[in-house]
Short mmCIF file of C-alpha atoms in Angstrom, two decimals:
data_model
loop_
_atom_site.label_atom_id
_atom_site.label_comp_id
_atom_site.label_asym_id
_atom_site.label_seq_id
_atom_site.Cartn_x
_atom_site.Cartn_y
_atom_site.Cartn_z
CA MET A 1 84.29 93.06 83.91
CA LEU A 2 87.22 91.76 82.35
CA THR A 3 86.23 88.39 82.95
CA ILE A 4 82.43 89.30 81.37
CA TYR A 5 84.06 90.98 78.35
CA LEU A 6 86.25 87.74 77.21
CA THR A 7 83.11 84.92 77.66
CA ARG A 8 81.07 87.61 76.41
CA HIS A 9 83.52 87.65 72.98
CA GLY A 10 83.79 83.66 72.73
CA TYR A 11 86.53 82.99 74.97
CA SER A 12 86.17 80.58 77.56
CA ILE A 13 85.80 80.58 81.37
CA ALA A 14 89.70 79.12 82.39
CA GLN A 15 90.94 81.56 78.63
CA ALA A 16 89.17 84.76 81.11
CA GLY A 17 90.88 83.31 84.30
CA LEU A 18 94.38 82.92 82.50
CA ALA A 19 93.95 86.81 80.91
CA MET A 20 92.65 87.22 84.78
CA GLY A 21 96.07 86.13 86.12
CA VAL A 22 97.92 87.07 83.38
CA TYR A 23 97.01 90.76 85.27
CA GLY A 24 98.68 89.66 88.06
CA VAL A 25 101.54 88.80 86.37
CA GLY A 26 101.52 92.42 85.36
CA HIS A 27 100.57 93.23 89.04
CA LEU A 28 103.65 91.05 90.29
CA ILE A 29 105.82 93.17 87.80
CA ALA A 30 104.64 96.35 89.32
CA SER A 31 104.77 95.78 92.79
CA SER A 32 108.71 95.25 92.51
CA ALA A 33 109.08 97.90 90.21
CA GLY A 34 106.90 100.14 92.01
CA GLY A 35 109.13 99.71 95.24
CA HIS A 36 112.26 100.68 93.68
CA LEU A 37 111.04 103.26 91.48
CA ALA A 38 109.43 104.89 94.47
CA ASP A 39 112.21 104.54 96.70
CA ARG A 40 114.67 105.93 94.20
CA ILE A 41 113.17 108.47 91.79
CA GLY A 42 110.34 109.76 94.49
CA ARG A 43 106.57 108.41 94.73
CA ARG A 44 104.57 111.44 92.97
CA ASN A 45 107.34 110.71 89.86
CA THR A 46 106.21 106.84 90.25
CA ILE A 47 103.25 107.75 90.62
CA VAL A 48 103.04 109.96 87.47
CA ILE A 49 104.70 107.36 85.09
CA SER A 50 102.24 104.78 86.22
CA MET A 51 99.13 106.92 85.47
CA PHE A 52 99.98 108.27 81.88
CA SER A 53 100.93 104.61 80.78
CA SER A 54 98.24 102.97 82.39
CA ALA A 55 96.05 105.27 79.57
CA ALA A 56 98.13 104.03 76.96
CA ALA A 57 97.75 100.02 77.92
CA MET A 58 93.88 100.10 78.52
CA LEU A 59 93.54 101.83 75.05
CA ALA A 60 95.29 99.41 73.22
CA LEU A 61 93.45 96.41 75.47
CA SER A 62 90.64 97.84 73.88
CA GLN A 63 91.94 97.26 70.31
CA ALA A 64 93.40 93.70 70.41
CA ARG A 65 91.42 91.39 68.82
CA SER A 66 93.46 87.67 69.29
CA TYR A 67 93.45 86.40 72.38
CA PRO A 68 97.40 86.17 72.77
CA LEU A 69 97.37 90.04 72.00
CA ILE A 70 94.53 90.49 74.88
CA VAL A 71 96.63 88.61 77.24
CA VAL A 72 99.68 90.46 76.46
CA CYS A 73 97.53 93.88 76.58
CA THR A 74 96.62 92.92 79.71
CA MET A 75 100.16 91.91 81.59
CA PHE A 76 101.19 95.59 80.10
CA ALA A 77 97.99 97.18 81.64
CA GLY A 78 98.56 95.17 85.28
CA ALA A 79 101.97 96.22 85.10
CA THR A 80 101.27 99.65 84.68
CA THR A 81 98.04 100.57 86.81
CA GLU A 82 99.66 98.65 89.87
CA LEU A 83 102.44 100.70 89.92
CA TYR A 84 101.58 103.65 91.60
CA ARG A 85 100.31 101.90 94.53
CA PRO A 86 103.67 101.28 96.81
CA ALA A 87 104.67 105.30 95.95
CA SER A 88 101.38 106.03 97.43
CA TYR A 89 101.60 103.49 100.80
CA ALA A 90 104.89 105.03 101.30
CA LEU A 91 104.77 108.56 100.05
CA ILE A 92 101.23 108.30 102.95
CA GLY A 93 104.26 106.65 105.50
CA ASP A 94 106.40 109.75 104.65
CA ILE A 95 104.14 112.83 105.79
CA VAL A 96 102.16 111.22 108.29
CA PRO A 97 103.29 110.15 111.64
CA ASP A 98 103.00 106.27 113.01
CA GLU A 99 99.96 107.56 115.24
CA HIS A 100 97.89 109.22 112.93
CA ARG A 101 98.45 106.55 109.94
CA VAL A 102 95.45 104.15 110.56
CA ILE A 103 93.47 107.22 110.23
CA ALA A 104 95.59 108.47 107.55
CA PHE A 105 94.91 105.02 105.33
CA GLY A 106 91.60 104.80 106.16
CA LEU A 107 91.03 108.46 104.79
CA TYR A 108 93.10 107.37 101.17
CA ARG A 109 90.82 104.00 101.12
CA PHE A 110 87.41 106.51 101.84
CA ALA A 111 88.80 108.91 98.98
CA VAL A 112 89.18 105.31 96.62
CA ASN A 113 85.96 103.93 97.38
CA LEU A 114 84.70 107.25 96.57
CA GLY A 115 85.29 106.00 93.15
CA MET A 116 84.57 102.98 94.03
CA ALA A 117 80.76 103.60 94.96
CA VAL A 118 80.13 104.78 91.37
CA GLY A 119 83.01 103.54 89.06
CA PRO A 120 81.62 99.34 88.96
CA ALA A 121 77.81 100.54 88.98
CA THR A 122 79.39 103.09 85.86
CA ALA A 123 81.22 100.33 84.03
CA GLY A 124 78.53 98.16 84.11
CA PHE A 125 76.36 100.72 83.01
CA LEU A 126 79.01 101.56 79.99
CA ALA A 127 79.47 97.35 79.10
CA ASP A 128 75.75 96.93 78.69
CA ARG A 129 76.31 99.40 75.60
CA SER A 130 79.34 99.15 74.47
CA PHE A 131 82.61 97.89 76.07
CA LEU A 132 84.80 100.26 74.07
CA PHE A 133 83.26 103.40 76.18
CA LEU A 134 83.97 101.52 79.54
CA PHE A 135 88.09 101.47 78.01
CA ILE A 136 88.27 104.83 76.91
CA GLY A 137 86.73 106.24 80.76
CA ASP A 138 89.20 104.13 82.63
CA ALA A 139 92.39 105.52 80.44
CA ALA A 140 90.67 109.36 80.94
CA THR A 141 90.51 108.57 84.77
CA SER A 142 93.71 107.75 84.76
CA VAL A 143 94.92 110.49 82.67
CA ALA A 144 93.63 113.11 85.18
CA TYR A 145 94.76 111.64 88.29
CA GLY A 146 98.55 112.30 86.45
CA PHE A 147 97.99 115.65 86.36
CA ILE A 148 96.62 116.12 89.85
CA ALA A 149 100.06 113.84 90.75
CA MET A 150 102.39 115.98 88.73
CA LEU A 151 100.51 119.44 89.74
CA LEU A 152 99.62 118.58 93.49
CA LEU A 153 101.24 115.92 95.43
CA PRO A 154 104.64 116.47 97.40
CA GLN A 155 107.49 114.50 95.35
CA GLY A 156 108.17 112.41 99.14
CA LEU A 157 110.97 110.79 100.20
CA LYS A 158 114.27 109.13 97.91
CA THR A 159 116.22 106.91 99.80
CA TYR A 160 117.69 105.27 97.93
CA GLN A 161 121.10 104.25 98.70
CA LYS A 162 124.25 103.77 96.01
CA GLU A 163 126.21 102.05 98.33
CA GLU A 164 123.25 99.47 98.99
CA ARG A 165 124.05 95.69 97.97
CA SER A 166 121.95 94.31 95.35
CA GLY A 167 118.70 92.76 97.76
CA GLU A 168 119.27 94.07 100.73
CA ALA A 169 115.79 95.09 100.96
CA VAL A 170 114.81 92.04 100.48
CA ARG A 171 116.84 90.03 103.31
CA SER A 172 116.08 92.29 105.73
CA ALA A 173 112.03 91.63 105.77
CA PHE A 174 113.22 88.00 105.23
CA GLY A 175 114.62 88.13 108.33
CA ASP A 176 111.81 89.20 110.30
CA SER A 177 109.82 86.24 111.46
CA ARG A 178 107.20 89.26 111.44
CA VAL A 179 107.22 90.19 108.29
CA VAL A 180 107.15 86.66 107.11
CA TRP A 181 104.21 85.20 108.43
CA PHE A 182 102.14 88.26 107.80
CA LEU A 183 103.14 88.68 104.06
CA GLY A 184 101.98 84.99 103.84
CA ALA A 185 98.68 85.52 105.54
CA ALA A 186 98.40 88.28 102.99
CA VAL A 187 98.78 85.91 99.91
CA LEU A 188 95.57 83.48 100.96
CA ALA A 189 93.63 86.67 101.77
CA ALA A 190 93.98 88.39 98.38
CA CYS A 191 93.72 85.20 96.81
CA VAL A 192 90.33 85.22 98.32
CA ASP A 193 89.65 88.67 97.14
CA PHE A 194 90.09 88.22 93.94
CA GLN A 195 87.79 86.40 93.52
CA MET A 196 85.21 89.26 93.46
CA THR A 197 86.70 90.30 90.18
CA SER A 198 86.77 87.62 88.47
CA THR A 199 84.04 84.34 89.66
CA LEU A 200 81.77 86.36 91.25
CA ALA A 201 81.00 88.26 88.05
CA LEU A 202 80.84 84.65 86.61
CA HIS A 203 78.54 83.48 89.69
CA VAL A 204 75.94 86.19 89.02
CA THR A 205 75.60 85.95 85.67
CA SER A 206 75.46 81.96 85.43
CA LEU A 207 72.36 82.50 87.41
CA GLY A 208 70.97 85.12 84.79
CA PHE A 209 71.10 88.32 86.30
CA ARG A 210 72.80 90.89 83.99
CA PRO A 211 76.36 92.89 84.32
CA VAL A 212 74.48 95.43 86.37
CA VAL A 213 73.87 93.53 89.34
CA TYR A 214 77.37 92.47 90.01
CA GLY A 215 77.94 96.03 89.22
CA ALA A 216 75.67 97.19 91.91
CA MET A 217 77.36 94.68 94.59
CA ILE A 218 81.13 95.91 94.10
CA SER A 219 78.94 100.04 94.05
CA LEU A 220 77.33 98.96 97.27
CA ASN A 221 81.02 97.86 98.72
CA GLY A 222 82.17 101.05 97.57
CA LEU A 223 79.71 102.44 99.31
CA LEU A 224 79.41 101.15 102.26
CA ILE A 225 82.89 101.70 102.55
CA VAL A 226 82.36 105.38 102.35
CA LEU A 227 80.11 105.61 104.97
CA PHE A 228 81.75 103.76 107.74
CA GLU A 229 85.06 102.38 107.43
CA ILE A 230 86.02 105.82 108.76
CA VAL A 231 84.50 105.80 111.90
CA ILE A 232 84.83 101.79 112.21
CA THR A 233 88.81 102.57 111.27
CA ALA A 234 88.41 105.16 114.33
CA ARG A 235 87.30 103.06 117.01
CA VAL A 236 89.48 99.89 116.34
CA GLN A 237 92.61 102.08 115.87
CA HIS A 238 94.15 101.55 118.45
CA LEU A 239 93.61 97.95 119.01
CA ASP A 240 95.96 95.33 119.03
CA PRO A 241 96.38 95.39 114.47
CA GLN A 242 97.15 91.68 114.33
CA ARG A 243 93.69 91.10 116.06
CA VAL A 244 92.00 93.70 113.87
CA ILE A 245 93.60 92.47 110.91
CA ALA A 246 93.30 88.60 111.53
CA VAL A 247 89.60 89.09 112.29
CA GLY A 248 89.39 90.71 108.96
CA TYR A 249 90.64 88.22 106.63
CA LEU A 250 88.89 85.41 108.39
CA LEU A 251 85.36 87.34 107.72
CA ASN A 252 86.79 87.69 104.21
CA GLY A 253 86.75 83.93 103.50
CA ILE A 254 83.50 83.83 105.44
CA GLY A 255 81.22 86.14 103.24
CA PHE A 256 82.97 85.09 100.29
CA ALA A 257 82.20 81.58 100.75
CA LEU A 258 78.22 82.90 101.54
CA SER A 259 78.63 84.96 98.81
CA GLY A 260 78.91 81.63 96.51
CA PHE A 261 76.22 80.27 97.61
CA ALA A 262 73.49 83.05 97.56
CA ARG A 263 70.85 82.35 94.77
CA THR A 264 68.81 85.85 94.84
CA ILE A 265 69.58 89.43 94.72
CA PRO A 266 68.81 90.36 98.38
CA ALA A 267 71.45 86.71 99.51
CA LEU A 268 73.80 88.48 96.97
CA MET A 269 73.59 92.08 97.79
CA SER A 270 73.43 90.95 102.14
CA THR A 271 76.69 89.03 101.61
CA VAL A 272 78.11 91.99 100.62
CA PHE A 273 77.75 93.44 103.95
CA VAL A 274 80.21 90.54 105.64
CA TRP A 275 83.01 90.88 103.03
CA THR A 276 82.86 94.74 103.04
CA LEU A 277 83.36 95.29 106.88
CA ALA A 278 86.25 92.04 106.71
CA GLU A 279 87.79 94.85 104.12
CA MET A 280 86.99 97.83 106.34
CA LEU A 281 89.00 95.90 109.42
CA TYR A 282 92.13 94.87 107.62
CA SER A 283 92.58 97.06 104.68
CA PRO A 284 93.35 100.46 106.54
CA MET A 285 95.31 98.34 109.97
CA ALA A 286 97.50 96.45 107.10
CA GLY A 287 99.88 99.22 105.45
CA PRO A 288 100.08 100.96 109.04
CA TYR A 289 101.16 97.67 110.86
CA LEU A 290 103.65 96.97 108.64
CA LEU A 291 105.24 100.92 108.11
CA ARG A 292 105.09 100.37 111.70
CA ILE A 293 108.54 97.92 111.99
CA VAL A 294 109.54 98.87 108.49
CA PRO A 295 113.66 100.62 108.01
CA GLU A 296 112.50 103.55 107.19
CA ARG A 297 115.47 103.78 104.17
CA PHE A 298 113.24 100.67 102.44
CA ARG A 299 109.77 101.70 103.59
CA GLY A 300 108.58 101.94 99.39
CA ARG A 301 109.97 98.88 99.05
CA TYR A 302 107.88 97.04 102.33
CA MET A 303 105.65 98.72 101.02
CA GLY A 304 106.41 96.92 97.40
CA LEU A 305 106.50 93.77 98.98
CA LEU A 306 103.03 94.08 100.25
CA VAL A 307 102.16 94.67 97.03
CA LEU A 308 103.74 92.08 95.79
CA MET A 309 101.61 89.24 97.64
CA TRP A 310 98.48 90.48 96.43
CA SER A 311 99.93 90.14 93.15
CA ILE A 312 100.72 86.82 93.60
CA GLY A 313 96.90 86.35 94.89
CA LEU A 314 95.89 88.12 91.69
CA ILE A 315 97.59 85.55 89.87
CA ILE A 316 96.77 82.26 91.42
CA GLY A 317 93.44 83.85 93.32
CA PRO A 318 91.95 83.59 89.16
CA ILE A 319 93.10 80.67 87.78
CA ALA A 320 92.45 79.10 90.52
CA GLY A 321 89.20 80.18 91.51
CA THR A 322 87.85 79.81 87.30
CA TRP A 323 88.99 76.21 87.37
CA LEU A 324 87.02 75.28 90.77
CA PHE A 325 84.39 77.20 89.36
CA ALA A 326 84.53 75.08 85.64
CA ARG A 327 84.68 71.78 87.54
CA ASN A 328 82.35 72.66 90.86
CA GLU A 329 81.31 75.98 91.98
CA LYS A 330 80.58 74.71 95.46
CA TYR A 331 84.34 73.74 96.21
CA LEU A 332 85.15 76.80 95.21
CA TRP A 333 83.20 79.15 98.00
CA ILE A 334 84.06 76.31 100.58
CA SER A 335 88.12 76.87 99.65
CA CYS A 336 87.60 80.61 100.67
CA ALA A 337 86.55 79.89 103.86
CA VAL A 338 89.08 77.38 104.08
CA LEU A 339 91.33 79.88 103.61
CA GLY A 340 90.40 82.82 105.97
CA VAL A 341 91.10 80.69 108.47
CA ILE A 342 94.18 79.72 107.84
CA SER A 343 95.19 83.48 107.05
CA PHE A 344 93.55 84.28 110.45
CA PHE A 345 95.80 82.00 112.21
CA LEU A 346 99.16 83.19 110.55
CA VAL A 347 98.98 86.79 111.34
CA VAL A 348 98.00 85.92 114.98
CA ARG A 349 100.68 83.25 115.33
CA ARG A 350 103.82 85.33 115.50
CA ARG A 351 102.79 88.76 118.09
#
């Protein structure tokens, strides 16, 4: 909702895109720091720190009025809100054996998307009344998650070794060509995926629809995942993960291209089925695939690298997307399809 929030307060589409990109800078910081903290102080402690600081960041953002202050608060929100993610992935790797990780990641996403099925529509409802309610609600859910993590989650591994040389985990990752090509494809897929939280909202409102329509699209995405992802994951978990992920990335690009050319509510809603199917294919498989080839002592930091690629996509995607949207929207959606094709071939290139 940030792009809608800023444009309603008189900022340009480019400024809204820049703010989303700055959120990605915070995400970038979080992916590196989160992976390091997950290995050094433990998974649970990292999650707790992330959630409580995230609540403070959202409340601060709600009170920011000047554009420079909004940008700073947005970066802080990105860093704190996403700090938990590498730790959560690594924690699943700690407590679930390899043969069950695909289903475990599917169940994890099932829980997340129970919230996604309700959250965006609720956000649209709150935003129609006051964006302040939206910020307060976001902070409250973060605090609740922080207490749940502190009281109920296992600690997980602490794998950091004092004798490690600086940057050893990164050198290990980029010395493996399988990891390099996989991470490269993830960046391109992320650039497409984050149109969902930036230009897709602008596309929907530019057609004259209210924010609640955009919120309903995102909620439909979450609802479909809740209903069908576990079934689909159970069916594909024993297939070649590279092929499954590659097909998912391809459908993701095609699906968002179709959304960009849709002009009616039924057409917009129907395209959600395409990019949601894509997400249900690649998302549960990506983490387990990387965990399968990662050294255990670098688990948190490798997961941090995967999140880092999505962070880079979060920086590039909204900025490039809103730039194209403001000049020629058609080129934006064609680019999504092209990036889907390229990411497909990057994943299947190294077997």
